C-alpha positions as a LaTeX table, in Angstrom:
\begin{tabular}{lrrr}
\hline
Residue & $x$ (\AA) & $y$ (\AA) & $z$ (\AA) \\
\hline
Unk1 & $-35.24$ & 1.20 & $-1.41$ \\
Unk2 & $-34.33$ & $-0.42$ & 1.82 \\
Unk3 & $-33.65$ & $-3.56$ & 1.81 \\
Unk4 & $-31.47$ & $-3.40$ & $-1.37$ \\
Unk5 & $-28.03$ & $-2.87$ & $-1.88$ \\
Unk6 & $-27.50$ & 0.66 & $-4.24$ \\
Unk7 & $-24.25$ & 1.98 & $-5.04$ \\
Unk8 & $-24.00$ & 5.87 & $-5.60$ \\
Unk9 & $-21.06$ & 7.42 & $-6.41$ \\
Unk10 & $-20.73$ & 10.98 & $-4.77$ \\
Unk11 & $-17.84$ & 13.94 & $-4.46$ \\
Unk12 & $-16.55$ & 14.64 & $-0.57$ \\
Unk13 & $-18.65$ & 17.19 & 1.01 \\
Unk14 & $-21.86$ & 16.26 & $-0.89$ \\
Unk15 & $-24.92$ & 16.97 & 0.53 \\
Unk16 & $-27.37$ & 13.61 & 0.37 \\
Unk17 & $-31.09$ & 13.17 & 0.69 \\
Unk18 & $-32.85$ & 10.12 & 1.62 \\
Unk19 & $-36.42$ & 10.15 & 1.22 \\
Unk20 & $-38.62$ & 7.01 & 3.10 \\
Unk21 & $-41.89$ & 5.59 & 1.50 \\
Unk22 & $-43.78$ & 3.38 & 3.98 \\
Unk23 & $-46.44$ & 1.07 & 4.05 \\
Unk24 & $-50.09$ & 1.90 & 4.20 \\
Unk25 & $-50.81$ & 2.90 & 8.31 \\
Unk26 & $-47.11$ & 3.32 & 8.89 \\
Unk27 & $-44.85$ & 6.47 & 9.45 \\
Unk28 & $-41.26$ & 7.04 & 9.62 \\
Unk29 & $-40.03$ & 8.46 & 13.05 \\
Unk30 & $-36.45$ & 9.22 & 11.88 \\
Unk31 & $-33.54$ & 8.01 & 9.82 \\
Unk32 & $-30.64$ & 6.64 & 10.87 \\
Unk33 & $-27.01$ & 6.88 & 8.84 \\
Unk34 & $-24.75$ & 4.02 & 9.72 \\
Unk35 & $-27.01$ & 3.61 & 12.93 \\
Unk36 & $-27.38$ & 6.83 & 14.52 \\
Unk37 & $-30.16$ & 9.22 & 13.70 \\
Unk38 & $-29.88$ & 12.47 & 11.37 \\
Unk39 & $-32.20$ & 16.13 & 11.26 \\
Unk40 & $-34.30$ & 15.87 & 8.60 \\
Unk41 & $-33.62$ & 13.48 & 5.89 \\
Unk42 & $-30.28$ & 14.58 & 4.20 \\
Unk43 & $-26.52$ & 14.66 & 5.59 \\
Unk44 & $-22.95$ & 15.38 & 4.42 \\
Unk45 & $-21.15$ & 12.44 & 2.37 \\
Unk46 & $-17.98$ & 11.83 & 2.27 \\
Unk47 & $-15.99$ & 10.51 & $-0.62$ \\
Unk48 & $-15.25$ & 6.87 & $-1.37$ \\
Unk49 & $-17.44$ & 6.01 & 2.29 \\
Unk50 & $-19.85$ & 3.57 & 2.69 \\
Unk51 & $-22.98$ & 4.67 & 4.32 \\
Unk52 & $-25.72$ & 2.42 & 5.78 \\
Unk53 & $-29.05$ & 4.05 & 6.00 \\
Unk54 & $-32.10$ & 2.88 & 7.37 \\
Unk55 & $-35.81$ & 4.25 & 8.71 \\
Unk56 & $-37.66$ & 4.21 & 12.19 \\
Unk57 & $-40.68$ & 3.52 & 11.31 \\
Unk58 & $-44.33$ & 2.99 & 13.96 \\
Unk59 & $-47.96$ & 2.76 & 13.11 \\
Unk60 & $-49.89$ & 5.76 & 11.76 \\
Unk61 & $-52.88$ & 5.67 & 13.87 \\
Unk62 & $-55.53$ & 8.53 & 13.43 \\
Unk63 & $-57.67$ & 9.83 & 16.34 \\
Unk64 & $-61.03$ & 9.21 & 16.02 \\
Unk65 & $-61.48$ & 12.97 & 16.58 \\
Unk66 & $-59.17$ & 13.68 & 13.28 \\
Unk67 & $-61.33$ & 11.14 & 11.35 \\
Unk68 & $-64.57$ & 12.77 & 12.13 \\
Unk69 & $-63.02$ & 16.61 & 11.65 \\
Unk70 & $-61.42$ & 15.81 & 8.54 \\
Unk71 & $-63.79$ & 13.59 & 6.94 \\
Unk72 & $-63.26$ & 13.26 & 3.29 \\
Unk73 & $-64.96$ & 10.49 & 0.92 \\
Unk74 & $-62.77$ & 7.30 & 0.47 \\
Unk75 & $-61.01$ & 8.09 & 3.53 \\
Unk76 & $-58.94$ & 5.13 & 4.48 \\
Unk77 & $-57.01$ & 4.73 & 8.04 \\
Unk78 & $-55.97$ & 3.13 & 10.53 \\
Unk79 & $-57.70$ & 4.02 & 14.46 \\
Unk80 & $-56.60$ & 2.05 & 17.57 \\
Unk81 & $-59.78$ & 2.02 & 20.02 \\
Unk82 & $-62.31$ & 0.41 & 22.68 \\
Unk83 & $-65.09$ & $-1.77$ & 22.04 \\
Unk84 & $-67.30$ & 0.50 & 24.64 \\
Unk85 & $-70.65$ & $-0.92$ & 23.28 \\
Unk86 & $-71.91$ & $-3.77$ & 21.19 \\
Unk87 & $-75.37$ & $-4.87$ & 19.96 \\
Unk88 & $-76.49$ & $-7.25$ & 16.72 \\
Unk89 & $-75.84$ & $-4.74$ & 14.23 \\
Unk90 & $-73.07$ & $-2.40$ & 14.93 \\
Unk91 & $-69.90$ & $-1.90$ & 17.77 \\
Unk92 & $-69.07$ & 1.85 & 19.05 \\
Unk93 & $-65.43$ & 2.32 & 19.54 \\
Unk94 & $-64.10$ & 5.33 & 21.80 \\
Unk95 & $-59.87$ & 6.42 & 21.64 \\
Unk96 & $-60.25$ & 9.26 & 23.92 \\
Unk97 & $-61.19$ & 11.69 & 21.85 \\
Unk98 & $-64.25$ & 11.26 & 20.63 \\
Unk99 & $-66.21$ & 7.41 & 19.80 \\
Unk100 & $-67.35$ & 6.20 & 15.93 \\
Unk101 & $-69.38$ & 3.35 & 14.61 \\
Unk102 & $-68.42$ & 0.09 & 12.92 \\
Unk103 & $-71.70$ & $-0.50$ & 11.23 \\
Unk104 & $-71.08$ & $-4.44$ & 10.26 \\
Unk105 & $-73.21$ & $-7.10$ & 11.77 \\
Unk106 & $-70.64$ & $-9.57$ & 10.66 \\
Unk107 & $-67.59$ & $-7.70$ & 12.93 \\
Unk108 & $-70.16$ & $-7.09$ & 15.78 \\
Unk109 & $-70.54$ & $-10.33$ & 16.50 \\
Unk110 & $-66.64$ & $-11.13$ & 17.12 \\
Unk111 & $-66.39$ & $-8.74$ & 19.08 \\
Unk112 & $-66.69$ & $-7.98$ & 23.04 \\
Unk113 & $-66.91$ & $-4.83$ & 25.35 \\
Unk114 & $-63.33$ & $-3.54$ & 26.50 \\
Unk115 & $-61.64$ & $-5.34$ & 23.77 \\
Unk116 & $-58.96$ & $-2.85$ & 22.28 \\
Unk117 & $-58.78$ & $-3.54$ & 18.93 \\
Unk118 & $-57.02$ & $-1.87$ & 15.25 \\
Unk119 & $-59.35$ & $-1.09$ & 12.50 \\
Unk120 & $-58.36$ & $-0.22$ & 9.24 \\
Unk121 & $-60.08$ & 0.75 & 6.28 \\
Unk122 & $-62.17$ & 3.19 & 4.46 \\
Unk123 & $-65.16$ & 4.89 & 6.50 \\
Unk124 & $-68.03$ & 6.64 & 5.38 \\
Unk125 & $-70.97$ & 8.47 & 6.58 \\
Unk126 & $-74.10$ & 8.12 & 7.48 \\
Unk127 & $-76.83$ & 11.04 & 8.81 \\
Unk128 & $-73.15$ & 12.87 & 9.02 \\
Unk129 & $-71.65$ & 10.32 & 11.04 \\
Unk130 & $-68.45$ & 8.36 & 10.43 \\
Unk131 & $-68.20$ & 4.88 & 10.22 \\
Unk132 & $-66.64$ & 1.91 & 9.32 \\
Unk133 & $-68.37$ & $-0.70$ & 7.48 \\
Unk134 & $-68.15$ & $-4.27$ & 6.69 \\
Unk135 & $-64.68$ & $-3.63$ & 4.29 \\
Unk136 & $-63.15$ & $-2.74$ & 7.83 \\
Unk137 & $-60.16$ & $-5.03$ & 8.64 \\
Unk138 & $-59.99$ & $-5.58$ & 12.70 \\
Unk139 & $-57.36$ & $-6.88$ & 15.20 \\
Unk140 & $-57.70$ & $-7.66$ & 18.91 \\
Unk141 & $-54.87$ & $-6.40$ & 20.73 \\
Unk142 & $-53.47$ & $-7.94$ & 24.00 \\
Unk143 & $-53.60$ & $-4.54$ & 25.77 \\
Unk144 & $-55.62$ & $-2.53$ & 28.83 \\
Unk145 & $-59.16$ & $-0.82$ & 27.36 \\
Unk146 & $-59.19$ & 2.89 & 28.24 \\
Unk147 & $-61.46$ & 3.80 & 30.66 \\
Unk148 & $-65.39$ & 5.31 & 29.78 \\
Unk149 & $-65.17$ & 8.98 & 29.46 \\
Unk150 & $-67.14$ & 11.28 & 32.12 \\
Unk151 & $-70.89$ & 10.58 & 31.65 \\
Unk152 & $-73.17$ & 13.69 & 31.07 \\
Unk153 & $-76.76$ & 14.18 & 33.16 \\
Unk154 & $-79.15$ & 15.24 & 30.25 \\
Unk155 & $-82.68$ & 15.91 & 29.99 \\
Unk156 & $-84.96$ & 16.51 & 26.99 \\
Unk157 & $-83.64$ & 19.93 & 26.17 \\
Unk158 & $-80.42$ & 18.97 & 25.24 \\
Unk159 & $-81.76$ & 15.96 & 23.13 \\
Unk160 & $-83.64$ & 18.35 & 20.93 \\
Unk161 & $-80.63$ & 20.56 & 20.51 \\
Unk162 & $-78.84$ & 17.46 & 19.89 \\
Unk163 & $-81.33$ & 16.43 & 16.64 \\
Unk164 & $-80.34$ & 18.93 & 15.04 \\
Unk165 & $-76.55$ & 18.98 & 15.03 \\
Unk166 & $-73.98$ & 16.43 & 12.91 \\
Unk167 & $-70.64$ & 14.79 & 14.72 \\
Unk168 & $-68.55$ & 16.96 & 14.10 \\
Unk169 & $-70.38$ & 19.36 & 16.20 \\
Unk170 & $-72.19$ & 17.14 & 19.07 \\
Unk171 & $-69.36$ & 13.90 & 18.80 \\
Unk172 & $-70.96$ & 10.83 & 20.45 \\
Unk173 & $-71.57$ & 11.97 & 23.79 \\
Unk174 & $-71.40$ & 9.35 & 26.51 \\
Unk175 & $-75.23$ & 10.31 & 28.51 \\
Unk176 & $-77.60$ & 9.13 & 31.17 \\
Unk177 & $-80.98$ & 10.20 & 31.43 \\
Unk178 & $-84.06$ & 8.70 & 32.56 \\
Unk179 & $-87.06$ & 7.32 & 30.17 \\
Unk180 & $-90.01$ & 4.86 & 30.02 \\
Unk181 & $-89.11$ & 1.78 & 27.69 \\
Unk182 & $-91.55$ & 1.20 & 24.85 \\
Unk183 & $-91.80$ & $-1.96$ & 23.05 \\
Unk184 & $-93.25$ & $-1.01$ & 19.25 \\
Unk185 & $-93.19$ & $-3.66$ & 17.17 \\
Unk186 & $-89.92$ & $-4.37$ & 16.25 \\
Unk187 & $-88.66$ & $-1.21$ & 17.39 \\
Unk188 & $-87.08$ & $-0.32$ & 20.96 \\
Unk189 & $-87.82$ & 3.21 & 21.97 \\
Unk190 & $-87.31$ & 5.59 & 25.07 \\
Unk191 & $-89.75$ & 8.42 & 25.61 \\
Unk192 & $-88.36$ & 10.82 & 27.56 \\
Unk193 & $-89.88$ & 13.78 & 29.38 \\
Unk194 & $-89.44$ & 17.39 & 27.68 \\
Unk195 & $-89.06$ & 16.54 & 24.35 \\
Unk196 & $-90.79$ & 15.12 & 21.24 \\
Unk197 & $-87.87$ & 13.52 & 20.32 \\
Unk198 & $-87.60$ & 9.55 & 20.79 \\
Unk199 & $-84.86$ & 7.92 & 21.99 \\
Unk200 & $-84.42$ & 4.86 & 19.61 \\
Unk201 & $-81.94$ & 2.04 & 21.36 \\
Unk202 & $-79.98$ & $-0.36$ & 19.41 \\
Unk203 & $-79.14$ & $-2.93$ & 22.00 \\
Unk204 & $-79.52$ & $-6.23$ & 22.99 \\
Unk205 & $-80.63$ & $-5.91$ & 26.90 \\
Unk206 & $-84.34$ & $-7.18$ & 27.47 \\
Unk207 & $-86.60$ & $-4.35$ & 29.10 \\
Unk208 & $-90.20$ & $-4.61$ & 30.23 \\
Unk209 & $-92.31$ & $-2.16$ & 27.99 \\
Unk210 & $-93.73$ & 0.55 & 30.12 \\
Unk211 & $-90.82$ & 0.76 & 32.70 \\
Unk212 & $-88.73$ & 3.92 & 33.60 \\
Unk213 & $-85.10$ & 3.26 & 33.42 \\
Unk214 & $-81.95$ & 5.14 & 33.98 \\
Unk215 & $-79.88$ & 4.70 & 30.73 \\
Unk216 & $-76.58$ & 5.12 & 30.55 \\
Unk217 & $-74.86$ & 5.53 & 26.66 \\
Unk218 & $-73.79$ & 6.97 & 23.60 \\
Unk219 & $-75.75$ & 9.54 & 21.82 \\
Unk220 & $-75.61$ & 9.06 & 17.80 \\
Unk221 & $-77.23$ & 9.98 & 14.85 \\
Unk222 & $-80.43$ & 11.38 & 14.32 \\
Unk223 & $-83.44$ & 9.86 & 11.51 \\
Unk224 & $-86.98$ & 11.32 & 10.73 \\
Unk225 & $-88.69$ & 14.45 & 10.96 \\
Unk226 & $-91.61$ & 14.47 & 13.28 \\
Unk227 & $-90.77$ & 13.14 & 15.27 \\
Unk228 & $-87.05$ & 13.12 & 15.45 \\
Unk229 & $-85.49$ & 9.67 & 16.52 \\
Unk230 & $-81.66$ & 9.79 & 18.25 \\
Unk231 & $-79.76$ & 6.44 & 18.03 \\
Unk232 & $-78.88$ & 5.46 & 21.30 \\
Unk233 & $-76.07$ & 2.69 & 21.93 \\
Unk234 & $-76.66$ & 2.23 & 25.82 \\
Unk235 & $-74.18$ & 0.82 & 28.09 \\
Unk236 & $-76.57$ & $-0.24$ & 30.71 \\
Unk237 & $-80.28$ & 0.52 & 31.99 \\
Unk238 & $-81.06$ & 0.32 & 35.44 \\
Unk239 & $-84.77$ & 0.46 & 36.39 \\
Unk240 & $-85.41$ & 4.07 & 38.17 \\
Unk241 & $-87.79$ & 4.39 & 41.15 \\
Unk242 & $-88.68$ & 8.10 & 41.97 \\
Unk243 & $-87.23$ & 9.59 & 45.11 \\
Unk244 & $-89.25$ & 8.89 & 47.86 \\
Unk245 & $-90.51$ & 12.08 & 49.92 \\
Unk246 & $-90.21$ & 12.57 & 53.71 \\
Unk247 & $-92.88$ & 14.07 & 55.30 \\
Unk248 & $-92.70$ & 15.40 & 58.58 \\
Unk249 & $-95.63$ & 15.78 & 61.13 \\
\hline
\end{tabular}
């Protein structure tokens, strides 16, 4: 145990191992014998010498990619990310691989876009999509956000093809396309042309029902049958006006 003075007695030329058990989210980097570092985590004692060992030890942070591929139930870790999109019910978080949910009204709410925060804890899945939940622990770091990754052009092909795939197939793809806003009831929907599909936003921007809009966002899981509805987290929405033709006379 480090920390704690332990006297072993050993013969010249004996061969010692020294093995490190860390905290939760942390890893050891190397070990060091009476300061400098060794191969592995044995070396070559010599009689009647006192030896001072210690560990290296840095954060264990998982890629958001790794979560997703190799998902297991009660999965607990540790993911450094960017608050890329926020609404009253959930945050999506993107590392640079690939983006995830936190599904917790209660965490949503303290946090803002471009924050870089830590968030440990056990995920889970929903419509085969990781996420944290409420359980999560979070910290706001005092460092730069990474920058969006490049957006995709889609049209309503690719959102049917998209129904019908889980994350770790499709990820969270960061999309624009362009759709008419429609207010239904409670319920914030995008209709857009070439598929039956809806687009079904979970944000908090105010939109006039009826509108076309250019939206710009991350593509998440799919609910129903028919029809299909895609969770969309959108980063903005930009009203669209149609290309104007020239005519020459």
């Amino acid at each position: 145990e480090f920390g704690k003075y332990k006297s072993v007695e050993k013969s010249d030329g004996s061969e010692v191992t020294v093995n490190v058990t860390t905290d939760k989210y942390y890893k050891s980097t190397s070990i060091l014998v009476n300061g400098s570092p060794i191969v592995g985590n044995t070396f070559i004692a010599s009689g009647h010498k006192k030896y001072v060992v210690s560990a290296l030890v840095e954060k264990d942070y998982t890629s958001i990619d790794d979560v997703v591929s190799n998902y297991a139930s009660g999965m607990d870790v540790l993911v450094k990310a960017t608050v890329v999109q926020k609404n009253s019910k959930s945050a999506v978080i993107y590392d640079g691989t690939d983006s995830m949910l936190i599904y917790s009204s209660n965490i949503a709410s303290t946090l803002s876009v471009n924050d870089v925060i830590e968030v440990k804890g056990i995920v889970s899945t929903y419509k085969d999509y990781v996420q944290f939940g409420d359980t999560a622990t979070i910290e706001v770091l005092d460092e730069t956000p990474i920058s969006l990754p490049a957006i995709q052009s889609v049209d309503g092909t690719f959102i049917d093809s998209f129904t019908s795939g889980k994350q770790s197939e499709n990820g969270m793809p960061y999309v624009e396309f362009v759709g008419t806003f429609v207010k239904s009831g409670n319920y914030n929907n995008v209709n857009v042309d070439g598929t039956s599909s809806i687009i079904s936003l979970n944000t908090n921007l105010t939109l006039t029902s009826g509108k076309k809009y250019t939206f710009k966002g991350f593509m998440g899981y799919t609910t129903g049958n028919t029809p299909k509805y895609v969770n969309f987290f959108p980063v903005s929405a930009e009203e669209y006006y149609a290309p104007v033709e020239t005519i020459t006379t």
